[in-house]
């Protein structure tokens, strides 16, 4: 009788789920246990291990004090020295900046006035090792033997909290170093003011990758100061405030209240009052309570996708990837809603939260499409942040950093992010204004667009990285055209549709590659599809012809036709993966990494390529190759990323691919199917859930025999965004036999 009741109950649940296009969500679990923030801190991942909230403004994390490409976040797993803990960090970028407001505790005496020309001169540095280091979402700790103190860090949205546990009773010291900088960054003006016996305020104005970064801060200690010293340019300043270019401070505490000292550090790009207001976001000195809130915030975020598998390693890779996608774009408007704009003025974010760190050349491909699924409320904020940039500068952002346009990388890829939001019905921004912004960016007369308008393509003798720019502008122009059509702007639709086809002018049928074409219409010679030149004399951005010739996501059928049809196209794709991995040239881009043949997964232009087999009628090859990439290019060690994380894109590729689908065209709301990794995955979207089941899935069973959506067999290798957001059940039947794959 019990078995009959159980069967009846199960059938009822299945019937209800099929009627409502939802399925019961998976039971909530402790998902933060599967996140390892050290993944990506080794190799060329360039991530940081410190504390943050999802999209938080503040990221307290250790700095090694080493400059160089692999220290773009301020930290690399190979290092053994910590010089302090700064409050802002970039996740996975190829250029180093931020690492602002360095703080270091210690028990011993130090001389801040001593000249410090290199890391060996830094008197407050300490050795450390990874055995006494720990990191989980929202928390980081390490023991510093030279300084005789254990450091613990956690974070609120705009305010960090530090806890220092000294080995012995006695004097406790804290160094504040505003001169500390990494890579290009250089402080221009620094200010420190002691407001009272427990509150410090100040400013760090610097130039670097962000050419005008202004960061106001407020620090509050849990114990009153006993004495302090202020220093600038290696000289003591006998005052309660200091203004200079290299300001530092040494704060001393009696230690009479015990061997534990805590402090809060709050930030604002606008003014001191914004930083002081942010201090009130953490209204307790209970470090564990703040840490628990941070952990809970991450648990809520990670629970938006619940995967089920007996393979703990796969879950560590997946949830760390999901974690990395949620670190940027960072909150930028302060506790009072103010921020420094790209025009240098102070602005108010009215009705939305301003964000910064838009690595758009990377994140438009998969990270932003992921946000439309699991972070829909933030997407409107992201779009409004870009529109604010447009108001302040006249153009949409290219690579925005702390209220600055860096103009790093190619394309105007705010366009597909905004267009994707429009077509997916994301609310909270002015669509007509958004259209004017994307059109204005498409009609600019800089960055090679002027040549595109004049010649119908970008000549290689007139513009550096001409091929990549042309291909990416063609996709962006397709996005503008679709929006023009939606809004009834027929002339714009025709104009941008024609520009979207400009990619065809760069295709050479003899070599089967996209090539640099000169202003007289001839091909640039000599030509070697494996040749790479980094930035100077290049036709391709951080890559070569093998890697960039496939970027026509808006017209893959047209690209297939150019290459001679499905079989010829697939054969050429096979050649990409089967080539040797030799890259030629005297100035090869270091960003070309994670190679399978000439495919370079360590850099973003390759990310969609494995899914192109679907369009040529050979989906089993997509399934084979995406599985190979997931297995060989990601692991759960510090070197677990095959290239720069790039603010979430490297991880977003994995999140999508592990679930079994990917947005080849990141602005048309269609996801190409691949080969899922997990027995079951539940995407929780508020009122509905979308469940992906992979029956008989395993490392060997990577081929897809059949797929059904809500009980109906899918004949196409794709699903739509709307189908996903409606909720339901997507079932893959897996096999190890390629011949059985559909």
XYZ file of C-alpha atoms in Angstrom:
742
model
C 0.000 0.000 0.000
C 2.892 2.364 0.771
C 4.412 1.694 -2.656
C 1.118 2.414 -4.410
C 0.754 5.691 -2.521
C 4.305 6.668 -3.350
C 3.760 5.968 -7.058
C 0.490 7.917 -7.043
C 2.153 10.856 -5.286
C 5.028 10.871 -7.790
C 2.641 10.841 -10.746
C 0.693 13.757 -9.261
C 3.850 15.820 -8.841
C 4.910 15.052 -12.412
C 1.440 16.021 -13.717
C 1.464 19.320 -11.831
C 4.972 20.099 -13.088
C 4.013 19.407 -16.700
C 0.931 21.619 -16.435
C 2.769 24.583 -14.950
C 6.061 24.225 -16.874
C 7.849 24.089 -13.554
C 9.404 21.323 -11.542
C 9.994 21.169 -7.812
C 13.303 22.939 -7.100
C 16.195 20.948 -5.729
C 16.654 21.050 -1.984
C 18.794 23.997 -0.856
C 22.298 22.941 0.122
C 25.465 24.486 1.491
C 26.914 25.512 -1.849
C 29.600 27.881 -0.586
C 31.551 24.785 0.512
C 32.248 24.082 -3.155
C 33.797 27.493 -3.878
C 37.578 27.772 -3.749
C 38.636 31.423 -4.280
C 42.229 30.245 -4.823
C 41.238 28.711 -8.167
C 42.569 31.136 -10.781
C 45.114 32.808 -8.492
C 47.863 30.710 -10.105
C 48.752 30.277 -13.766
C 47.436 33.217 -15.786
C 43.974 33.421 -14.169
C 44.728 36.716 -12.375
C 41.977 36.332 -9.777
C 42.193 37.388 -6.118
C 41.344 35.275 -3.036
C 39.948 37.979 -0.757
C 36.476 38.762 0.546
C 33.611 40.402 -1.339
C 29.853 40.394 -1.623
C 28.217 39.638 -4.976
C 28.948 42.695 -7.168
C 30.361 44.429 -4.069
C 32.249 47.714 -4.074
C 34.901 46.595 -1.608
C 37.191 43.542 -1.868
C 39.699 43.317 1.014
C 42.422 40.966 -0.184
C 46.176 40.419 0.205
C 48.792 42.120 -1.944
C 52.173 40.536 -2.620
C 53.857 43.825 -3.546
C 55.076 42.316 -6.825
C 54.524 44.020 -10.166
C 54.032 42.093 -13.388
C 51.380 40.615 -15.642
C 50.546 37.703 -13.360
C 50.037 40.097 -10.433
C 47.280 42.143 -12.109
C 45.007 41.414 -9.149
C 47.807 42.224 -6.700
C 48.216 38.546 -5.716
C 49.638 35.404 -7.290
C 49.678 31.966 -5.715
C 53.378 31.487 -6.501
C 54.408 34.326 -4.162
C 55.465 34.030 -0.519
C 55.353 37.643 0.716
C 52.412 39.824 1.751
C 52.935 43.589 2.059
C 49.394 44.377 3.150
C 45.702 44.163 2.449
C 44.148 46.620 0.034
C 40.426 47.214 -0.324
C 39.839 47.095 -4.098
C 40.853 44.460 -6.643
C 40.246 43.494 -10.261
C 39.260 39.903 -10.994
C 41.155 38.288 -13.824
C 42.104 41.286 -15.941
C 45.157 41.518 -18.197
C 46.112 44.961 -16.897
C 46.744 45.772 -13.239
C 45.069 48.597 -11.337
C 43.105 49.322 -8.144
C 44.686 47.623 -5.065
C 43.842 50.836 -3.208
C 44.071 51.710 0.507
C 46.709 49.261 1.716
C 46.510 48.334 5.418
C 48.905 46.111 7.354
C 48.869 45.090 11.052
C 51.989 44.180 13.006
C 53.280 43.931 16.556
C 56.871 45.064 15.986
C 58.148 48.589 15.533
C 58.645 49.947 12.001
C 60.103 53.109 10.516
C 57.690 54.506 7.921
C 60.050 57.366 7.119
C 62.621 54.959 5.746
C 62.812 55.199 1.904
C 61.125 52.228 0.251
C 62.254 51.775 -3.359
C 61.316 48.121 -3.753
C 59.588 45.301 -1.910
C 62.679 44.373 0.071
C 62.652 47.878 1.595
C 59.097 47.542 2.906
C 59.615 47.257 6.645
C 56.139 45.946 7.443
C 56.048 43.052 4.937
C 55.763 39.469 6.112
C 56.383 36.017 4.749
C 53.459 33.581 4.687
C 52.574 30.165 3.361
C 49.396 28.627 2.038
C 49.086 26.158 4.915
C 48.063 29.079 7.166
C 45.819 30.751 4.604
C 42.090 30.229 4.094
C 39.503 31.652 1.720
C 35.769 31.023 1.289
C 33.129 33.308 -0.224
C 33.032 36.492 1.836
C 36.008 35.593 4.041
C 39.807 35.403 3.913
C 42.401 34.778 6.616
C 46.145 34.315 6.884
C 48.753 34.193 9.632
C 51.742 36.538 9.246
C 54.639 35.100 11.280
C 56.928 38.112 10.854
C 54.209 40.438 12.137
C 52.965 38.042 14.827
C 49.324 38.445 13.857
C 46.489 36.520 12.260
C 44.494 38.605 9.780
C 40.840 37.889 8.983
C 38.847 39.816 6.380
C 35.171 39.985 5.488
C 32.985 42.442 3.609
C 29.712 44.260 3.358
C 28.597 45.952 0.146
C 30.671 49.132 0.539
C 32.457 48.500 3.825
C 35.128 45.921 4.680
C 35.834 44.563 8.131
C 39.267 43.454 9.338
C 40.091 41.445 12.468
C 43.649 41.240 13.781
C 44.532 38.650 16.436
C 47.993 39.375 17.817
C 50.120 36.637 19.329
C 50.824 38.529 22.540
C 49.427 41.309 24.664
C 51.074 44.658 24.222
C 51.236 47.374 21.624
C 49.361 46.812 18.399
C 50.271 48.690 15.233
C 48.478 49.287 11.945
C 50.118 50.767 8.837
C 48.070 52.678 6.270
C 50.004 53.099 3.023
C 48.417 55.213 0.264
C 51.653 55.171 -1.768
C 51.292 51.459 -2.498
C 50.545 50.883 -6.190
C 50.676 48.031 -8.714
C 51.761 48.040 -12.355
C 50.744 51.283 -14.138
C 49.032 52.850 -11.146
C 50.626 55.899 -9.498
C 49.244 58.038 -6.662
C 48.941 61.720 -7.550
C 47.380 63.085 -4.364
C 46.910 61.353 -1.049
C 45.235 62.619 2.102
C 44.912 61.237 5.622
C 43.026 62.976 8.419
C 42.627 61.766 11.996
C 39.104 62.872 12.907
C 39.030 61.520 16.453
C 40.591 58.753 18.546
C 39.011 56.003 16.455
C 38.073 57.461 13.041
C 40.306 58.225 10.062
C 39.311 59.628 6.673
C 41.253 60.266 3.511
C 41.569 60.285 -0.271
C 43.658 58.435 -2.800
C 43.712 60.094 -6.239
C 45.713 58.099 -8.768
C 46.485 57.726 -12.450
C 46.999 54.392 -14.121
C 44.838 52.267 -16.369
C 42.076 54.393 -14.843
C 43.484 57.819 -15.681
C 41.505 59.646 -12.996
C 40.587 57.457 -10.068
C 39.437 59.080 -6.841
C 38.726 56.959 -3.824
C 37.574 58.509 -0.558
C 37.759 56.264 2.486
C 36.812 56.182 6.149
C 38.356 53.870 8.740
C 36.983 53.204 12.204
C 38.881 51.221 14.849
C 37.309 49.109 17.582
C 39.763 50.563 20.112
C 40.926 54.156 20.676
C 44.291 55.229 19.322
C 47.110 55.701 21.786
C 49.480 57.438 19.330
C 49.895 57.917 15.584
C 52.474 59.076 13.047
C 51.810 60.637 9.637
C 54.415 60.529 6.875
C 54.756 61.925 3.365
C 57.786 61.675 1.088
C 59.720 59.854 3.802
C 59.284 62.718 6.288
C 57.264 62.808 9.499
C 54.396 65.318 9.561
C 53.608 66.855 12.930
C 49.871 67.272 12.452
C 46.567 65.424 12.625
C 46.345 65.473 8.830
C 48.638 65.111 5.843
C 48.244 65.938 2.157
C 50.884 64.794 -0.306
C 51.627 62.273 -3.028
C 52.813 59.326 -0.916
C 51.038 59.644 2.418
C 51.383 56.926 5.047
C 50.312 56.513 8.632
C 51.249 54.352 11.603
C 48.551 53.905 14.241
C 49.361 52.450 17.657
C 47.014 50.909 20.220
C 47.797 49.985 23.801
C 46.390 46.469 23.593
C 44.921 46.896 27.065
C 41.566 45.508 25.911
C 43.058 42.225 24.747
C 44.997 40.934 21.798
C 42.246 41.450 19.190
C 41.822 44.662 17.179
C 39.139 45.249 14.545
C 38.555 47.956 11.982
C 36.061 48.902 9.304
C 37.026 50.468 5.971
C 34.346 52.149 3.861
C 34.637 53.652 0.384
C 33.161 56.298 -1.909
C 34.308 57.654 -5.268
C 32.364 60.864 -4.593
C 33.283 62.372 -1.228
C 34.251 61.808 2.398
C 30.657 61.904 3.576
C 29.799 58.985 1.311
C 32.573 56.937 2.907
C 31.496 57.893 6.428
C 27.923 56.942 5.592
C 29.113 53.568 4.307
C 30.689 52.843 7.706
C 27.143 52.613 9.049
C 26.362 49.702 6.719
C 28.100 47.504 9.310
C 26.672 48.466 12.694
C 28.376 45.811 14.768
C 31.856 44.817 15.886
C 30.833 41.156 15.794
C 33.130 39.922 13.016
C 31.523 36.499 12.852
C 28.089 38.055 12.349
C 29.352 40.091 9.383
C 31.100 37.040 7.977
C 27.892 35.017 8.342
C 25.894 37.657 6.462
C 28.454 37.620 3.665
C 28.300 33.827 3.489
C 24.498 33.947 3.423
C 24.546 36.460 0.574
C 26.782 34.146 -1.414
C 24.656 31.119 -0.587
C 21.589 32.931 -1.934
C 23.476 33.844 -5.094
C 24.921 30.391 -5.709
C 21.546 28.753 -5.016
C 20.213 30.261 -8.208
C 21.774 27.256 -9.926
C 21.781 23.960 -8.032
C 23.699 21.128 -9.677
C 23.611 17.509 -8.591
C 26.489 15.103 -9.108
C 28.543 12.602 -7.138
C 31.686 14.222 -8.563
C 32.826 16.739 -5.916
C 35.588 18.077 -8.163
C 33.107 19.046 -10.871
C 31.011 20.872 -8.297
C 34.064 22.768 -7.031
C 34.942 23.877 -10.536
C 31.332 24.814 -11.320
C 30.548 26.778 -8.172
C 33.876 28.571 -8.191
C 33.123 29.557 -11.783
C 29.659 30.763 -10.788
C 31.234 32.692 -7.895
C 33.710 34.385 -10.240
C 30.906 35.550 -12.542
C 29.368 37.477 -9.642
C 32.364 39.663 -8.676
C 31.916 42.258 -11.419
C 30.496 44.663 -12.483
C 31.078 46.142 -9.025
C 28.795 48.511 -7.149
C 30.022 52.078 -7.732
C 27.452 54.511 -6.347
C 28.132 55.134 -2.670
C 25.902 54.820 0.408
C 24.315 58.182 -0.485
C 23.834 57.276 -4.164
C 26.718 59.453 -5.408
C 29.632 58.593 -7.693
C 32.375 60.268 -9.715
C 31.386 60.182 -13.370
C 33.527 59.757 -16.451
C 33.295 63.540 -16.898
C 34.930 64.071 -13.509
C 31.778 65.497 -11.934
C 29.845 64.022 -9.008
C 26.542 62.479 -10.052
C 23.559 60.947 -8.294
C 22.298 57.532 -9.368
C 18.558 58.118 -9.304
C 16.468 54.967 -8.989
C 19.254 52.503 -9.725
C 22.640 51.368 -8.405
C 25.575 52.598 -10.469
C 28.113 49.900 -11.351
C 31.662 49.950 -12.672
C 34.211 47.518 -14.157
C 32.675 46.709 -17.548
C 35.123 44.390 -19.315
C 32.818 44.346 -22.297
C 35.121 42.823 -24.926
C 35.007 39.736 -22.742
C 31.745 39.717 -20.850
C 29.308 40.492 -23.693
C 29.872 36.953 -24.948
C 28.472 34.883 -22.064
C 28.678 36.671 -18.696
C 26.032 39.267 -19.516
C 23.674 36.689 -21.080
C 24.077 34.679 -17.854
C 23.050 37.744 -15.836
C 19.785 37.967 -17.810
C 18.913 34.530 -16.449
C 20.014 34.629 -12.810
C 20.565 38.354 -12.124
C 17.710 40.008 -13.983
C 17.227 42.833 -11.416
C 20.893 43.828 -11.772
C 20.743 43.890 -15.577
C 18.655 47.057 -15.535
C 21.253 48.635 -13.243
C 24.032 47.597 -15.615
C 22.226 49.135 -18.590
C 21.475 52.342 -16.690
C 25.143 52.505 -15.675
C 26.138 52.346 -19.345
C 23.552 54.963 -20.278
C 24.927 57.230 -17.545
C 28.363 56.803 -19.118
C 26.793 57.837 -22.438
C 25.262 60.936 -20.831
C 28.606 61.905 -19.311
C 30.888 61.178 -22.272
C 28.757 61.094 -25.423
C 29.421 57.396 -26.088
C 28.660 54.065 -24.485
C 31.538 52.473 -22.531
C 34.127 50.277 -24.217
C 36.056 49.156 -21.099
C 34.937 51.275 -18.150
C 37.026 51.343 -14.970
C 36.229 53.376 -11.835
C 34.556 56.222 -13.706
C 37.051 56.180 -16.592
C 36.942 55.110 -20.216
C 40.083 53.084 -20.860
C 39.180 52.369 -24.519
C 40.785 48.981 -24.017
C 40.069 46.293 -26.632
C 37.932 46.477 -29.772
C 34.270 46.788 -30.713
C 31.508 48.771 -29.017
C 30.148 45.849 -27.061
C 27.891 47.755 -24.724
C 25.606 47.524 -27.770
C 24.872 43.752 -27.666
C 24.479 43.874 -23.877
C 21.844 46.602 -24.132
C 20.152 45.062 -27.167
C 19.988 41.681 -25.432
C 18.297 43.348 -22.460
C 15.784 45.085 -24.750
C 14.784 41.920 -26.594
C 14.550 39.892 -23.389
C 12.145 42.417 -21.932
C 14.382 43.606 -19.101
C 12.733 46.621 -17.517
C 13.933 49.696 -15.656
C 15.567 51.752 -18.408
C 14.507 54.044 -21.254
C 14.487 51.963 -24.456
C 14.322 54.970 -26.788
C 17.275 56.583 -25.048
C 19.100 53.255 -25.191
C 18.548 53.142 -28.945
C 19.945 56.622 -29.418
C 22.994 55.599 -27.378
C 23.702 52.436 -29.367
C 23.222 54.267 -32.669
C 25.527 57.086 -31.583
C 28.224 54.589 -30.668
C 27.765 52.917 -34.045
C 28.197 56.240 -35.856
C 31.322 57.472 -34.052
C 34.314 58.634 -36.090
C 37.043 57.073 -33.974
C 38.517 53.588 -33.384
C 38.277 52.697 -37.085
C 34.539 53.222 -37.472
C 35.257 56.221 -39.710
C 37.043 53.914 -42.161
C 34.226 51.371 -41.990
C 31.798 54.109 -43.021
C 34.076 55.354 -45.808
C 35.315 52.096 -47.354
C 32.650 49.605 -46.310
C 35.395 47.713 -44.453
C 38.356 48.710 -42.292
C 41.593 48.851 -44.330
C 44.584 47.169 -42.726
C 46.937 49.943 -43.853
C 44.847 52.603 -42.106
C 43.868 50.958 -38.815
C 45.607 48.553 -36.457
C 43.812 45.280 -35.616
C 41.586 45.953 -38.614
C 40.158 42.458 -39.086
C 39.069 41.969 -35.499
C 37.582 45.452 -35.328
C 35.685 44.954 -38.580
C 34.255 41.592 -37.549
C 33.199 42.826 -34.125
C 31.672 46.033 -35.465
C 29.706 43.925 -37.976
C 28.123 41.970 -35.129
C 27.442 45.115 -33.096
C 25.873 46.710 -36.183
C 23.598 43.693 -36.603
C 22.441 44.297 -33.038
C 21.691 47.945 -33.794
C 19.805 46.910 -36.939
C 17.566 44.488 -35.045
C 16.688 47.157 -32.501
C 15.972 49.668 -35.266
C 13.613 47.154 -36.848
C 11.859 46.530 -33.535
C 11.358 50.267 -33.027
C 10.169 50.878 -36.596
C 13.246 52.811 -37.748
C 13.460 51.344 -41.247
C 16.243 53.514 -42.668
C 18.498 52.715 -39.751
C 17.580 49.060 -40.050
C 18.636 48.986 -43.708
C 21.852 50.935 -43.108
C 23.118 48.873 -40.186
C 22.007 45.591 -41.791
C 24.245 46.394 -44.751
C 27.151 47.226 -42.449
C 26.579 43.957 -40.596
C 27.490 42.128 -43.814
C 30.844 43.920 -44.127
C 32.527 40.785 -42.772
C 32.138 39.222 -46.233
C 34.567 41.746 -47.703
C 37.365 40.358 -45.547
C 36.850 36.699 -46.424
C 39.434 35.218 -48.763
C 38.009 32.092 -50.446
C 41.469 30.968 -51.511
C 42.852 30.678 -47.970
C 39.438 30.338 -46.220
C 40.381 33.025 -43.674
C 39.369 36.542 -42.777
C 42.320 38.647 -43.914
C 43.602 42.175 -43.753
C 42.548 44.117 -46.839
C 44.324 47.299 -47.889
C 42.637 50.564 -48.840
C 43.214 49.795 -52.555
C 41.206 46.592 -52.212
C 44.142 44.177 -52.340
C 45.014 41.646 -49.651
C 47.792 42.488 -47.231
C 50.751 40.187 -47.797
C 52.546 38.089 -46.767
C 49.847 36.066 -45.016
C 50.344 33.397 -42.352
C 47.189 32.300 -40.476
C 49.307 31.374 -37.431
C 51.001 34.761 -37.225
C 50.333 36.908 -34.168
C 51.469 40.447 -33.401
C 50.519 41.930 -30.055
C 49.000 45.382 -30.553
C 51.592 46.693 -33.032
C 51.268 45.910 -36.743
C 48.415 43.508 -36.056
C 45.330 42.590 -38.032
C 43.940 40.533 -35.149
C 43.499 41.442 -31.492
C 45.434 39.089 -29.201
C 45.220 36.301 -31.732
C 45.600 35.236 -35.336
C 43.526 34.356 -38.382
C 42.810 30.839 -37.143
C 41.167 32.201 -34.002
C 39.367 35.265 -35.340
C 37.988 34.123 -38.698
C 34.989 32.444 -37.033
C 33.492 35.537 -35.427
C 30.263 36.012 -37.375
C 27.761 35.046 -34.649
C 24.939 37.001 -36.300
C 25.210 35.164 -39.629
C 26.708 31.715 -39.156
C 24.751 30.336 -42.166
C 26.311 33.101 -44.293
C 29.780 32.172 -43.037
C 29.120 28.504 -43.786
C 28.079 29.422 -47.320
C 31.262 31.456 -47.811
C 33.328 28.479 -46.713
C 31.649 26.105 -49.154
C 28.787 24.538 -47.246
C 28.335 22.350 -44.200
C 30.950 19.701 -44.925
C 33.665 22.130 -46.000
C 32.906 24.325 -43.007
C 33.108 21.422 -40.571
C 36.317 20.202 -42.176
C 37.872 23.641 -41.732
C 36.723 23.617 -38.097
C 38.368 20.205 -37.681
C 41.575 21.721 -39.034
C 41.448 24.457 -36.394
C 41.451 21.900 -33.586
C 43.867 19.495 -35.276
C 46.612 21.955 -36.241
C 49.826 22.107 -34.276
C 49.798 24.829 -31.626
C 52.764 26.796 -32.925
C 52.092 30.549 -33.034
C 54.446 32.448 -35.329
C 55.803 35.964 -35.052
C 58.337 37.962 -33.051
C 55.738 39.651 -30.814
C 53.220 36.906 -30.080
C 50.404 37.918 -27.745
C 50.763 36.338 -24.299
C 46.974 36.173 -24.181
C 46.941 33.293 -26.657
C 46.704 30.405 -24.202
C 44.721 27.267 -23.522
C 45.494 25.853 -26.953
C 43.871 22.881 -28.657
C 45.452 23.047 -32.057
C 45.051 26.709 -32.967
C 41.895 27.064 -30.859
C 42.772 29.293 -27.875
C 40.341 28.865 -25.011
C 42.427 31.113 -22.759
C 41.195 34.136 -24.694
C 37.625 35.120 -25.424
C 37.462 35.270 -29.268
C 37.520 31.460 -29.389
C 34.722 30.880 -26.901
C 31.842 30.325 -29.314
C 33.723 28.284 -31.889
C 33.135 24.724 -30.628
C 29.392 25.308 -30.866
C 29.567 26.143 -34.583
C 29.471 22.435 -35.510
C 25.782 22.566 -34.570
C 25.073 24.920 -37.456
C 26.811 22.569 -39.900
C 24.629 19.631 -38.892
C 27.327 17.881 -36.855
C 26.261 18.434 -33.207
C 28.214 15.391 -31.973
C 31.399 17.312 -32.742
C 30.192 20.200 -30.586
C 29.517 17.659 -27.836
C 32.970 16.102 -28.175
C 34.847 19.372 -28.227
C 32.986 21.191 -25.448
C 33.568 18.199 -23.180
C 37.266 18.206 -24.086
C 37.547 21.930 -23.331
C 35.774 21.578 -19.990
C 38.025 18.680 -19.003
C 41.376 20.123 -20.119
C 40.979 23.875 -19.615
C 39.443 23.938 -16.118
C 40.449 22.263 -12.863
C 40.109 22.811 -9.122
C 43.695 23.926 -8.484
C 45.137 27.479 -8.337
C 46.083 27.172 -12.034
C 42.551 26.032 -12.817
C 41.904 28.616 -15.545
C 43.597 28.425 -18.941
C 43.789 32.215 -19.304
C 42.740 35.503 -17.739
C 39.396 35.204 -15.936
C 38.437 38.607 -17.409
C 35.765 39.671 -14.935
C 33.674 36.529 -15.249
C 33.730 35.564 -18.931
C 36.105 32.619 -18.648
C 33.903 31.237 -15.895
C 30.613 32.079 -17.609
C 31.645 29.872 -20.539
C 32.044 26.983 -18.120
C 28.770 27.655 -16.298
C 26.795 27.614 -19.538
C 28.662 24.686 -21.086
C 28.424 22.536 -17.965
C 24.660 23.112 -17.985
C 24.542 22.015 -21.628
C 23.931 25.154 -23.685
C 25.657 28.385 -24.787
C 24.728 31.776 -26.366
C 26.753 31.735 -29.611
C 24.946 34.913 -30.630
C 24.753 36.701 -27.269
C 21.979 39.047 -28.405
C 19.393 36.891 -30.187
C 18.025 34.965 -27.190
C 18.945 31.543 -28.594
C 21.146 29.007 -26.827
C 22.970 26.269 -28.744
C 22.866 22.862 -27.070
C 26.050 21.070 -26.092
C 26.860 18.249 -23.673
C 25.817 18.722 -20.015
C 28.050 17.556 -17.172
C 25.605 17.043 -14.316
C 22.902 14.491 -13.558
C 20.527 17.329 -12.795
C 20.750 21.104 -12.636
C 18.044 23.471 -11.428
C 18.059 27.123 -12.431
C 15.961 29.009 -9.898
C 14.416 32.198 -11.290
C 12.026 33.272 -8.579
C 8.558 31.930 -9.280
C 9.691 29.282 -11.768
C 12.573 26.911 -12.180
C 14.192 25.388 -15.230
C 15.553 21.888 -14.718
C 18.117 20.133 -16.887
C 18.388 16.383 -16.523
C 21.070 14.306 -18.252
C 20.184 10.641 -18.066
C 23.170 8.274 -17.999
C 25.611 11.187 -18.097
C 29.261 10.372 -17.400
C 32.707 11.227 -18.665
C 32.310 8.568 -21.373
C 28.648 9.305 -22.084
C 29.241 12.697 -23.672
C 27.076 12.270 -26.771
C 23.430 13.309 -26.886
C 21.046 10.668 -28.173
C 17.924 12.817 -27.852
C 16.607 15.949 -26.134
C 13.111 16.773 -24.960
C 11.608 19.926 -23.501
C 8.602 19.426 -21.223
C 8.082 15.981 -22.722
C 8.281 17.097 -26.361
C 11.221 15.942 -28.480
C 13.412 18.787 -29.743
C 14.456 18.435 -33.353
C 16.743 21.472 -33.276
C 19.966 21.834 -31.321
C 18.800 24.942 -29.522
C 16.411 26.393 -26.994
C 15.246 29.969 -26.608
C 15.640 32.323 -23.694
C 11.875 32.547 -23.387
C 11.539 28.777 -23.144
C 14.091 28.792 -20.361
C 12.489 31.665 -18.467
C 9.049 30.049 -18.728
C 10.427 27.218 -16.640
C 10.217 23.535 -17.345
C 12.209 20.363 -17.819
C 14.933 19.821 -20.420
C 16.001 16.172 -20.632
C 19.134 14.915 -22.375
C 19.488 11.198 -23.079
C 23.234 10.553 -23.084
C 25.281 7.803 -24.735
C 28.917 6.859 -25.278
C 28.255 5.905 -28.879
C 28.796 8.669 -31.400
C 26.771 6.716 -33.947
C 23.728 6.983 -31.665
C 23.990 10.750 -31.317
C 21.371 12.740 -33.080
